[in-house]
JSON list of C-alpha atoms in Angstrom, two decimals:
[
{"chain": "A", "resi": 1, "resn": "MET", "atom": "CA", "xyz": [36.22, -14.72, 21.55]},
{"chain": "A", "resi": 2, "resn": "SER", "atom": "CA", "xyz": [34.66, -15.53, 18.29]},
{"chain": "A", "resi": 3, "resn": "VAL", "atom": "CA", "xyz": [35.89, -13.92, 15.10]},
{"chain": "A", "resi": 4, "resn": "ARG", "atom": "CA", "xyz": [33.98, -10.83, 14.10]},
{"chain": "A", "resi": 5, "resn": "LEU", "atom": "CA", "xyz": [33.71, -10.34, 10.31]},
{"chain": "A", "resi": 6, "resn": "ALA", "atom": "CA", "xyz": [32.62, -7.22, 8.38]},
{"chain": "A", "resi": 7, "resn": "VAL", "atom": "CA", "xyz": [32.46, -7.79, 4.63]},
{"chain": "A", "resi": 8, "resn": "PHE", "atom": "CA", "xyz": [31.92, -4.72, 2.53]},
{"chain": "A", "resi": 9, "resn": "ASP", "atom": "CA", "xyz": [30.76, -4.26, -0.91]},
{"chain": "A", "resi": 10, "resn": "CYS", "atom": "CA", "xyz": [33.17, -2.23, -3.01]},
{"chain": "A", "resi": 11, "resn": "ASP", "atom": "CA", "xyz": [31.57, 0.27, -5.76]},
{"chain": "A", "resi": 12, "resn": "GLY", "atom": "CA", "xyz": [29.00, 2.30, -3.97]},
{"chain": "A", "resi": 13, "resn": "THR", "atom": "CA", "xyz": [30.05, 1.27, -0.48]},
{"chain": "A", "resi": 14, "resn": "LEU", "atom": "CA", "xyz": [33.81, 1.70, -0.19]},
{"chain": "A", "resi": 15, "resn": "SER", "atom": "CA", "xyz": [34.44, 3.66, -3.32]},
{"chain": "A", "resi": 16, "resn": "ASP", "atom": "CA", "xyz": [32.49, 5.82, -5.81]},
{"chain": "A", "resi": 17, "resn": "GLY", "atom": "CA", "xyz": [33.17, 4.09, -9.11]},
{"chain": "A", "resi": 18, "resn": "GLN", "atom": "CA", "xyz": [30.10, 5.16, -11.00]},
{"chain": "A", "resi": 19, "resn": "GLY", "atom": "CA", "xyz": [31.82, 7.61, -13.36]},
{"chain": "A", "resi": 20, "resn": "ALA", "atom": "CA", "xyz": [34.28, 4.84, -14.46]},
{"chain": "A", "resi": 21, "resn": "VAL", "atom": "CA", "xyz": [31.49, 2.21, -14.89]},
{"chain": "A", "resi": 22, "resn": "CYS", "atom": "CA", "xyz": [29.11, 4.47, -16.81]},
{"chain": "A", "resi": 23, "resn": "GLY", "atom": "CA", "xyz": [31.89, 5.67, -18.95]},
{"chain": "A", "resi": 24, "resn": "ALA", "atom": "CA", "xyz": [33.11, 2.12, -19.86]},
{"chain": "A", "resi": 25, "resn": "MET", "atom": "CA", "xyz": [29.67, 0.90, -20.47]},
{"chain": "A", "resi": 26, "resn": "ALA", "atom": "CA", "xyz": [28.71, 3.84, -22.68]},
{"chain": "A", "resi": 27, "resn": "GLN", "atom": "CA", "xyz": [31.90, 3.13, -24.74]},
{"chain": "A", "resi": 28, "resn": "ALA", "atom": "CA", "xyz": [31.04, -0.52, -24.91]},
{"chain": "A", "resi": 29, "resn": "PHE", "atom": "CA", "xyz": [27.61, 0.08, -26.27]},
{"chain": "A", "resi": 30, "resn": "GLY", "atom": "CA", "xyz": [29.01, 2.56, -28.88]},
{"chain": "A", "resi": 31, "resn": "ALA", "atom": "CA", "xyz": [31.65, 0.07, -29.90]},
{"chain": "A", "resi": 32, "resn": "CYS", "atom": "CA", "xyz": [28.86, -2.44, -30.62]},
{"chain": "A", "resi": 33, "resn": "GLY", "atom": "CA", "xyz": [26.76, -0.08, -32.49]},
{"chain": "A", "resi": 34, "resn": "LEU", "atom": "CA", "xyz": [24.18, 0.46, -29.86]},
{"chain": "A", "resi": 35, "resn": "VAL", "atom": "CA", "xyz": [22.73, 3.28, -27.84]},
{"chain": "A", "resi": 36, "resn": "ALA", "atom": "CA", "xyz": [23.95, 3.28, -24.29]},
{"chain": "A", "resi": 37, "resn": "PRO", "atom": "CA", "xyz": [21.31, 3.14, -21.53]},
{"chain": "A", "resi": 38, "resn": "PRO", "atom": "CA", "xyz": [21.11, 6.42, -19.44]},
{"chain": "A", "resi": 39, "resn": "SER", "atom": "CA", "xyz": [23.52, 6.69, -16.53]},
{"chain": "A", "resi": 40, "resn": "HIS", "atom": "CA", "xyz": [20.77, 6.37, -13.90]},
{"chain": "A", "resi": 41, "resn": "GLU", "atom": "CA", "xyz": [20.07, 2.80, -15.37]},
{"chain": "A", "resi": 42, "resn": "ILE", "atom": "CA", "xyz": [23.67, 1.74, -15.46]},
{"chain": "A", "resi": 43, "resn": "ARG", "atom": "CA", "xyz": [24.07, 2.75, -11.80]},
{"chain": "A", "resi": 44, "resn": "ARG", "atom": "CA", "xyz": [21.32, 0.50, -10.94]},
{"chain": "A", "resi": 45, "resn": "ILE", "atom": "CA", "xyz": [23.30, -2.67, -12.00]},
{"chain": "A", "resi": 46, "resn": "VAL", "atom": "CA", "xyz": [26.61, -1.64, -10.19]},
{"chain": "A", "resi": 47, "resn": "GLY", "atom": "CA", "xyz": [27.48, -4.74, -8.04]},
{"chain": "A", "resi": 48, "resn": "LEU", "atom": "CA", "xyz": [26.28, -7.39, -10.22]},
{"chain": "A", "resi": 49, "resn": "SER", "atom": "CA", "xyz": [28.82, -9.55, -12.16]},
{"chain": "A", "resi": 50, "resn": "LEU", "atom": "CA", "xyz": [29.51, -7.99, -15.53]},
{"chain": "A", "resi": 51, "resn": "PRO", "atom": "CA", "xyz": [27.68, -10.70, -17.72]},
{"chain": "A", "resi": 52, "resn": "VAL", "atom": "CA", "xyz": [24.57, -10.43, -15.52]},
{"chain": "A", "resi": 53, "resn": "ALA", "atom": "CA", "xyz": [24.72, -6.70, -15.45]},
{"chain": "A", "resi": 54, "resn": "VAL", "atom": "CA", "xyz": [24.88, -6.64, -19.13]},
{"chain": "A", "resi": 55, "resn": "ARG", "atom": "CA", "xyz": [21.86, -9.01, -19.49]},
{"chain": "A", "resi": 56, "resn": "ARG", "atom": "CA", "xyz": [19.66, -6.76, -17.31]},
{"chain": "A", "resi": 57, "resn": "LEU", "atom": "CA", "xyz": [20.60, -3.69, -19.43]},
{"chain": "A", "resi": 58, "resn": "THR", "atom": "CA", "xyz": [19.89, -5.58, -22.56]},
{"chain": "A", "resi": 59, "resn": "PRO", "atom": "CA", "xyz": [17.10, -8.08, -21.86]},
{"chain": "A", "resi": 60, "resn": "ASP", "atom": "CA", "xyz": [16.34, -8.81, -25.46]},
{"chain": "A", "resi": 61, "resn": "SER", "atom": "CA", "xyz": [19.86, -9.42, -26.51]},
{"chain": "A", "resi": 62, "resn": "GLU", "atom": "CA", "xyz": [21.22, -12.72, -27.88]},
{"chain": "A", "resi": 63, "resn": "ALA", "atom": "CA", "xyz": [24.05, -14.44, -25.92]},
{"chain": "A", "resi": 64, "resn": "GLU", "atom": "CA", "xyz": [26.55, -13.39, -28.64]},
{"chain": "A", "resi": 65, "resn": "GLN", "atom": "CA", "xyz": [25.60, -9.80, -28.32]},
{"chain": "A", "resi": 66, "resn": "VAL", "atom": "CA", "xyz": [26.04, -9.98, -24.54]},
{"chain": "A", "resi": 67, "resn": "ASP", "atom": "CA", "xyz": [29.37, -11.56, -25.03]},
{"chain": "A", "resi": 68, "resn": "ARG", "atom": "CA", "xyz": [30.48, -8.70, -27.25]},
{"chain": "A", "resi": 69, "resn": "LEU", "atom": "CA", "xyz": [29.36, -5.99, -24.78]},
{"chain": "A", "resi": 70, "resn": "VAL", "atom": "CA", "xyz": [31.07, -7.73, -22.07]},
{"chain": "A", "resi": 71, "resn": "ALA", "atom": "CA", "xyz": [34.36, -7.94, -24.02]},
{"chain": "A", "resi": 72, "resn": "ALA", "atom": "CA", "xyz": [34.00, -4.31, -25.05]},
{"chain": "A", "resi": 73, "resn": "TYR", "atom": "CA", "xyz": [33.37, -3.08, -21.58]},
{"chain": "A", "resi": 74, "resn": "LYS", "atom": "CA", "xyz": [36.46, -4.96, -20.35]},
{"chain": "A", "resi": 75, "resn": "GLU", "atom": "CA", "xyz": [38.50, -3.37, -23.08]},
{"chain": "A", "resi": 76, "resn": "ALA", "atom": "CA", "xyz": [37.23, 0.20, -22.51]},
{"chain": "A", "resi": 77, "resn": "PHE", "atom": "CA", "xyz": [37.64, -0.07, -18.65]},
{"chain": "A", "resi": 78, "resn": "PHE", "atom": "CA", "xyz": [41.10, -1.52, -19.08]},
{"chain": "A", "resi": 79, "resn": "LEU", "atom": "CA", "xyz": [42.23, 1.24, -21.49]},
{"chain": "A", "resi": 80, "resn": "ALA", "atom": "CA", "xyz": [40.87, 3.95, -19.10]},
{"chain": "A", "resi": 81, "resn": "ARG", "atom": "CA", "xyz": [42.63, 2.59, -16.29]},
{"chain": "A", "resi": 82, "resn": "THR", "atom": "CA", "xyz": [45.86, 2.22, -18.21]},
{"chain": "A", "resi": 83, "resn": "GLU", "atom": "CA", "xyz": [45.52, 5.86, -19.32]},
{"chain": "A", "resi": 84, "resn": "GLY", "atom": "CA", "xyz": [44.91, 7.10, -15.72]},
{"chain": "A", "resi": 85, "resn": "ARG", "atom": "CA", "xyz": [41.23, 8.00, -16.47]},
{"chain": "A", "resi": 86, "resn": "VAL", "atom": "CA", "xyz": [39.61, 5.94, -13.78]},
{"chain": "A", "resi": 87, "resn": "ALA", "atom": "CA", "xyz": [38.70, 7.88, -10.62]},
{"chain": "A", "resi": 88, "resn": "GLU", "atom": "CA", "xyz": [37.43, 5.69, -7.89]},
{"chain": "A", "resi": 89, "resn": "PRO", "atom": "CA", "xyz": [37.63, 7.79, -4.67]},
{"chain": "A", "resi": 90, "resn": "LEU", "atom": "CA", "xyz": [36.72, 6.46, -1.36]},
{"chain": "A", "resi": 91, "resn": "PHE", "atom": "CA", "xyz": [33.66, 7.90, 0.33]},
{"chain": "A", "resi": 92, "resn": "ASP", "atom": "CA", "xyz": [34.04, 10.22, 3.28]},
{"chain": "A", "resi": 93, "resn": "GLY", "atom": "CA", "xyz": [35.07, 8.59, 6.41]},
{"chain": "A", "resi": 94, "resn": "VAL", "atom": "CA", "xyz": [35.67, 5.11, 4.85]},
{"chain": "A", "resi": 95, "resn": "PRO", "atom": "CA", "xyz": [39.46, 4.98, 5.36]},
{"chain": "A", "resi": 96, "resn": "GLY", "atom": "CA", "xyz": [39.21, 6.08, 9.10]},
{"chain": "A", "resi": 97, "resn": "LEU", "atom": "CA", "xyz": [36.37, 3.42, 9.61]},
{"chain": "A", "resi": 98, "resn": "LEU", "atom": "CA", "xyz": [38.39, 0.59, 8.11]},
{"chain": "A", "resi": 99, "resn": "GLN", "atom": "CA", "xyz": [41.37, 1.52, 10.20]},
{"chain": "A", "resi": 100, "resn": "THR", "atom": "CA", "xyz": [39.37, 1.70, 13.31]},
{"chain": "A", "resi": 101, "resn": "LEU", "atom": "CA", "xyz": [37.58, -1.65, 12.89]},
{"chain": "A", "resi": 102, "resn": "HIS", "atom": "CA", "xyz": [40.95, -3.36, 12.05]},
{"chain": "A", "resi": 103, "resn": "SER", "atom": "CA", "xyz": [42.47, -2.02, 15.20]},
{"chain": "A", "resi": 104, "resn": "GLN", "atom": "CA", "xyz": [39.61, -3.23, 17.27]},
{"chain": "A", "resi": 105, "resn": "GLY", "atom": "CA", "xyz": [40.18, -6.61, 16.01]},
{"chain": "A", "resi": 106, "resn": "TRP", "atom": "CA", "xyz": [37.50, -7.12, 13.35]},
{"chain": "A", "resi": 107, "resn": "GLN", "atom": "CA", "xyz": [38.47, -9.22, 10.40]},
{"chain": "A", "resi": 108, "resn": "LEU", "atom": "CA", "xyz": [37.51, -7.26, 7.23]},
{"chain": "A", "resi": 109, "resn": "GLY", "atom": "CA", "xyz": [36.54, -8.57, 3.92]},
{"chain": "A", "resi": 110, "resn": "VAL", "atom": "CA", "xyz": [35.37, -7.39, 0.51]},
{"chain": "A", "resi": 111, "resn": "ALA", "atom": "CA", "xyz": [32.54, -9.09, -1.61]},
{"chain": "A", "resi": 112, "resn": "THR", "atom": "CA", "xyz": [32.28, -7.36, -5.10]},
{"chain": "A", "resi": 113, "resn": "GLY", "atom": "CA", "xyz": [31.21, -7.69, -8.62]},
{"chain": "A", "resi": 114, "resn": "LYS", "atom": "CA", "xyz": [34.60, -6.31, -9.62]},
{"chain": "A", "resi": 115, "resn": "SER", "atom": "CA", "xyz": [37.25, -8.47, -11.03]},
{"chain": "A", "resi": 116, "resn": "ASP", "atom": "CA", "xyz": [40.27, -9.53, -9.02]},
{"chain": "A", "resi": 117, "resn": "ARG", "atom": "CA", "xyz": [42.58, -7.07, -11.01]},
{"chain": "A", "resi": 118, "resn": "GLY", "atom": "CA", "xyz": [40.01, -4.34, -10.50]},
{"chain": "A", "resi": 119, "resn": "LEU", "atom": "CA", "xyz": [39.71, -4.83, -6.71]},
{"chain": "A", "resi": 120, "resn": "THR", "atom": "CA", "xyz": [43.40, -5.27, -6.00]},
{"chain": "A", "resi": 121, "resn": "GLY", "atom": "CA", "xyz": [44.22, -2.17, -8.02]},
{"chain": "A", "resi": 122, "resn": "LEU", "atom": "CA", "xyz": [41.84, -0.05, -6.10]},
{"chain": "A", "resi": 123, "resn": "LEU", "atom": "CA", "xyz": [42.86, -1.35, -2.77]},
{"chain": "A", "resi": 124, "resn": "ALA", "atom": "CA", "xyz": [46.60, -0.78, -3.70]},
{"chain": "A", "resi": 125, "resn": "LEU", "atom": "CA", "xyz": [45.71, 2.70, -4.91]},
{"chain": "A", "resi": 126, "resn": "HIS", "atom": "CA", "xyz": [44.40, 3.75, -1.68]},
{"chain": "A", "resi": 127, "resn": "GLY", "atom": "CA", "xyz": [46.85, 1.72, 0.59]},
{"chain": "A", "resi": 128, "resn": "LEU", "atom": "CA", "xyz": [44.16, -0.58, 2.02]},
{"chain": "A", "resi": 129, "resn": "GLU", "atom": "CA", "xyz": [45.46, -3.98, 0.78]},
{"chain": "A", "resi": 130, "resn": "ASN", "atom": "CA", "xyz": [46.85, -4.95, 4.19]},
{"chain": "A", "resi": 131, "resn": "LEU", "atom": "CA", "xyz": [43.51, -4.33, 6.02]},
{"chain": "A", "resi": 132, "resn": "PHE", "atom": "CA", "xyz": [41.61, -7.16, 4.52]},
{"chain": "A", "resi": 133, "resn": "ALA", "atom": "CA", "xyz": [41.61, -10.89, 5.61]},
{"chain": "A", "resi": 134, "resn": "THR", "atom": "CA", "xyz": [39.46, -12.12, 2.52]},
{"chain": "A", "resi": 135, "resn": "LEU", "atom": "CA", "xyz": [38.70, -10.67, -1.01]},
{"chain": "A", "resi": 136, "resn": "GLN", "atom": "CA", "xyz": [35.84, -12.35, -2.96]},
{"chain": "A", "resi": 137, "resn": "THR", "atom": "CA", "xyz": [35.26, -11.08, -6.58]},
{"chain": "A", "resi": 138, "resn": "ALA", "atom": "CA", "xyz": [33.22, -11.96, -9.65]},
{"chain": "A", "resi": 139, "resn": "ASP", "atom": "CA", "xyz": [36.13, -13.82, -11.09]},
{"chain": "A", "resi": 140, "resn": "ARG", "atom": "CA", "xyz": [35.43, -16.83, -8.68]},
{"chain": "A", "resi": 141, "resn": "HIS", "atom": "CA", "xyz": [31.88, -16.68, -7.71]},
{"chain": "A", "resi": 142, "resn": "PRO", "atom": "CA", "xyz": [28.31, -16.43, -9.07]},
{"chain": "A", "resi": 143, "resn": "SER", "atom": "CA", "xyz": [26.82, -13.11, -9.14]},
{"chain": "A", "resi": 144, "resn": "LYS", "atom": "CA", "xyz": [25.15, -11.51, -6.21]},
{"chain": "A", "resi": 145, "resn": "PRO", "atom": "CA", "xyz": [22.73, -12.22, -4.58]},
{"chain": "A", "resi": 146, "resn": "HIS", "atom": "CA", "xyz": [24.09, -15.79, -4.72]},
{"chain": "A", "resi": 147, "resn": "PRO", "atom": "CA", "xyz": [25.65, -16.39, -1.16]},
{"chain": "A", "resi": 148, "resn": "SER", "atom": "CA", "xyz": [28.90, -17.79, -2.53]},
{"chain": "A", "resi": 149, "resn": "MET", "atom": "CA", "xyz": [31.00, -14.85, -1.73]},
{"chain": "A", "resi": 150, "resn": "LEU", "atom": "CA", "xyz": [30.03, -14.59, 1.73]},
{"chain": "A", "resi": 151, "resn": "GLU", "atom": "CA", "xyz": [30.31, -18.23, 2.37]},
{"chain": "A", "resi": 152, "resn": "ALA", "atom": "CA", "xyz": [33.84, -18.26, 1.12]},
{"chain": "A", "resi": 153, "resn": "ALA", "atom": "CA", "xyz": [34.75, -15.11, 3.00]},
{"chain": "A", "resi": 154, "resn": "MET", "atom": "CA", "xyz": [33.39, -16.75, 6.37]},
{"chain": "A", "resi": 155, "resn": "ALA", "atom": "CA", "xyz": [35.40, -19.89, 5.52]},
{"chain": "A", "resi": 156, "resn": "GLU", "atom": "CA", "xyz": [38.54, -17.96, 4.95]},
{"chain": "A", "resi": 157, "resn": "ALA", "atom": "CA", "xyz": [38.18, -15.75, 8.05]},
{"chain": "A", "resi": 158, "resn": "ASP", "atom": "CA", "xyz": [36.91, -18.75, 10.28]},
{"chain": "A", "resi": 159, "resn": "ALA", "atom": "CA", "xyz": [33.89, -16.71, 11.09]},
{"chain": "A", "resi": 160, "resn": "LEU", "atom": "CA", "xyz": [30.27, -17.90, 11.83]},
{"chain": "A", "resi": 161, "resn": "PRO", "atom": "CA", "xyz": [27.34, -16.34, 10.28]},
{"chain": "A", "resi": 162, "resn": "ALA", "atom": "CA", "xyz": [26.31, -15.07, 13.64]},
{"chain": "A", "resi": 163, "resn": "ALA", "atom": "CA", "xyz": [29.30, -13.01, 13.83]},
{"chain": "A", "resi": 164, "resn": "THR", "atom": "CA", "xyz": [29.24, -11.77, 10.19]},
{"chain": "A", "resi": 165, "resn": "VAL", "atom": "CA", "xyz": [27.81, -8.70, 8.86]},
{"chain": "A", "resi": 166, "resn": "MET", "atom": "CA", "xyz": [27.52, -7.64, 5.21]},
{"chain": "A", "resi": 167, "resn": "ILE", "atom": "CA", "xyz": [27.54, -3.88, 4.43]},
{"chain": "A", "resi": 168, "resn": "GLY", "atom": "CA", "xyz": [26.55, -2.65, 1.04]},
{"chain": "A", "resi": 169, "resn": "ASP", "atom": "CA", "xyz": [24.53, -0.01, -0.87]},
{"chain": "A", "resi": 170, "resn": "THR", "atom": "CA", "xyz": [22.30, -2.16, -3.11]},
{"chain": "A", "resi": 171, "resn": "THR", "atom": "CA", "xyz": [19.57, -4.64, -2.78]},
{"chain": "A", "resi": 172, "resn": "PHE", "atom": "CA", "xyz": [21.80, -7.29, -4.28]},
{"chain": "A", "resi": 173, "resn": "ASP", "atom": "CA", "xyz": [24.16, -7.00, -1.16]},
{"chain": "A", "resi": 174, "resn": "ILE", "atom": "CA", "xyz": [21.22, -7.21, 1.23]},
{"chain": "A", "resi": 175, "resn": "GLU", "atom": "CA", "xyz": [19.79, -10.12, -0.44]},
{"chain": "A", "resi": 176, "resn": "MET", "atom": "CA", "xyz": [23.05, -11.87, -0.54]},
{"chain": "A", "resi": 177, "resn": "ALA", "atom": "CA", "xyz": [23.42, -11.43, 3.26]},
{"chain": "A", "resi": 178, "resn": "ARG", "atom": "CA", "xyz": [20.01, -12.76, 3.94]},
{"chain": "A", "resi": 179, "resn": "ALA", "atom": "CA", "xyz": [20.71, -15.91, 1.66]},
{"chain": "A", "resi": 180, "resn": "ALA", "atom": "CA", "xyz": [24.06, -16.55, 3.68]},
{"chain": "A", "resi": 181, "resn": "GLY", "atom": "CA", "xyz": [22.22, -15.92, 7.02]},
{"chain": "A", "resi": 182, "resn": "VAL", "atom": "CA", "xyz": [24.43, -13.00, 8.13]},
{"chain": "A", "resi": 183, "resn": "ARG", "atom": "CA", "xyz": [23.45, -9.54, 9.39]},
{"chain": "A", "resi": 184, "resn": "ALA", "atom": "CA", "xyz": [22.68, -7.03, 6.67]},
{"chain": "A", "resi": 185, "resn": "LEU", "atom": "CA", "xyz": [23.49, -3.28, 6.89]},
{"chain": "A", "resi": 186, "resn": "GLY", "atom": "CA", "xyz": [22.91, -0.76, 4.26]},
{"chain": "A", "resi": 187, "resn": "VAL", "atom": "CA", "xyz": [24.62, 2.51, 3.41]},
{"chain": "A", "resi": 188, "resn": "ALA", "atom": "CA", "xyz": [22.75, 5.66, 2.17]},
{"chain": "A", "resi": 189, "resn": "TRP", "atom": "CA", "xyz": [25.64, 7.00, 0.04]},
{"chain": "A", "resi": 190, "resn": "GLY", "atom": "CA", "xyz": [25.37, 4.37, -2.75]},
{"chain": "A", "resi": 191, "resn": "TYR", "atom": "CA", "xyz": [23.25, 3.48, -5.72]},
{"chain": "A", "resi": 192, "resn": "HIS", "atom": "CA", "xyz": [20.06, 2.20, -4.38]},
{"chain": "A", "resi": 193, "resn": "ALA", "atom": "CA", "xyz": [17.57, 4.14, -2.17]},
{"chain": "A", "resi": 194, "resn": "PRO", "atom": "CA", "xyz": [17.56, 3.36, 1.56]},
{"chain": "A", "resi": 195, "resn": "THR", "atom": "CA", "xyz": [13.87, 2.56, 1.37]},
{"chain": "A", "resi": 196, "resn": "GLU", "atom": "CA", "xyz": [14.83, -0.25, -1.24]},
{"chain": "A", "resi": 197, "resn": "LEU", "atom": "CA", "xyz": [17.57, -1.56, 1.17]},
{"chain": "A", "resi": 198, "resn": "ILE", "atom": "CA", "xyz": [15.10, -1.80, 4.07]},
{"chain": "A", "resi": 199, "resn": "ALA", "atom": "CA", "xyz": [12.61, -3.54, 1.88]},
{"chain": "A", "resi": 200, "resn": "ALA", "atom": "CA", "xyz": [15.03, -5.92, 0.92]},
{"chain": "A", "resi": 201, "resn": "GLY", "atom": "CA", "xyz": [15.76, -6.96, 4.68]},
{"chain": "A", "resi": 202, "resn": "ALA", "atom": "CA", "xyz": [18.52, -4.50, 5.76]},
{"chain": "A", "resi": 203, "resn": "GLU", "atom": "CA", "xyz": [18.55, -4.16, 9.47]},
{"chain": "A", "resi": 204, "resn": "ASP", "atom": "CA", "xyz": [19.29, -0.48, 9.14]},
{"chain": "A", "resi": 205, "resn": "VAL", "atom": "CA", "xyz": [20.88, 2.06, 6.70]},
{"chain": "A", "resi": 206, "resn": "ALA", "atom": "CA", "xyz": [23.83, 4.17, 7.86]},
{"chain": "A", "resi": 207, "resn": "ARG", "atom": "CA", "xyz": [23.72, 7.88, 7.12]},
{"chain": "A", "resi": 208, "resn": "ASP", "atom": "CA", "xyz": [27.64, 8.15, 7.21]},
{"chain": "A", "resi": 209, "resn": "ALA", "atom": "CA", "xyz": [30.71, 6.28, 8.28]},
{"chain": "A", "resi": 210, "resn": "ALA", "atom": "CA", "xyz": [30.37, 7.37, 11.94]},
{"chain": "A", "resi": 211, "resn": "HIS", "atom": "CA", "xyz": [26.75, 6.07, 12.04]},
{"chain": "A", "resi": 212, "resn": "LEU", "atom": "CA", "xyz": [27.94, 2.70, 10.45]},
{"chain": "A", "resi": 213, "resn": "GLU", "atom": "CA", "xyz": [30.49, 2.14, 13.15]},
{"chain": "A", "resi": 214, "resn": "GLU", "atom": "CA", "xyz": [27.76, 2.83, 15.79]},
{"chain": "A", "resi": 215, "resn": "MET", "atom": "CA", "xyz": [25.50, 0.21, 13.91]},
{"chain": "A", "resi": 216, "resn": "LEU", "atom": "CA", "xyz": [28.33, -2.41, 13.80]},
{"chain": "A", "resi": 217, "resn": "HIS", "atom": "CA", "xyz": [28.79, -2.26, 17.61]},
{"chain": "A", "resi": 218, "resn": "GLY", "atom": "CA", "xyz": [25.10, -2.32, 18.29]}
]
């Protein structure tokens, strides 16, 4: 029987990290003497690698300014995590879904714009680190929607594209899945609207974790 691989985005799909991201980004802009974008604009870039996200938020900035913002964001986020101010709760039903899929023989993976440190810290916080066969982050790959993360995940799990599914809440996730030639499923509880996910090529959008499980077996 071929390996079945389910690769999840993190922020907006497994966990709700928008508060931490928006807070750190606002602090970063303030530290650089800039007015921070509104939270709804920051949420739109969650999932992209940090330099790409900052460039989208500041399209007229020079490279040096982008570098300063990236460094300030990392410092703000690290300080918030060190002081216990980072809340990244899992969405309803996610822990049970992951446990069920794992028990059914699925190989599980994560493809995220987070750093290695950020992802491993979140998984350890929620006791999920032993469920995943492959973890792909922005530290080692081009930003989504480049297919590199999914290609590496399939190689590590020994899975074929036809037996692989990408689950995410943003168009970046769906476009990455399409670029890698794998099945693309969206979730309705994240940061991009379901209509956007369908337009980007998602096969369907899950209403909740139970619906997502049904879709994975469909």
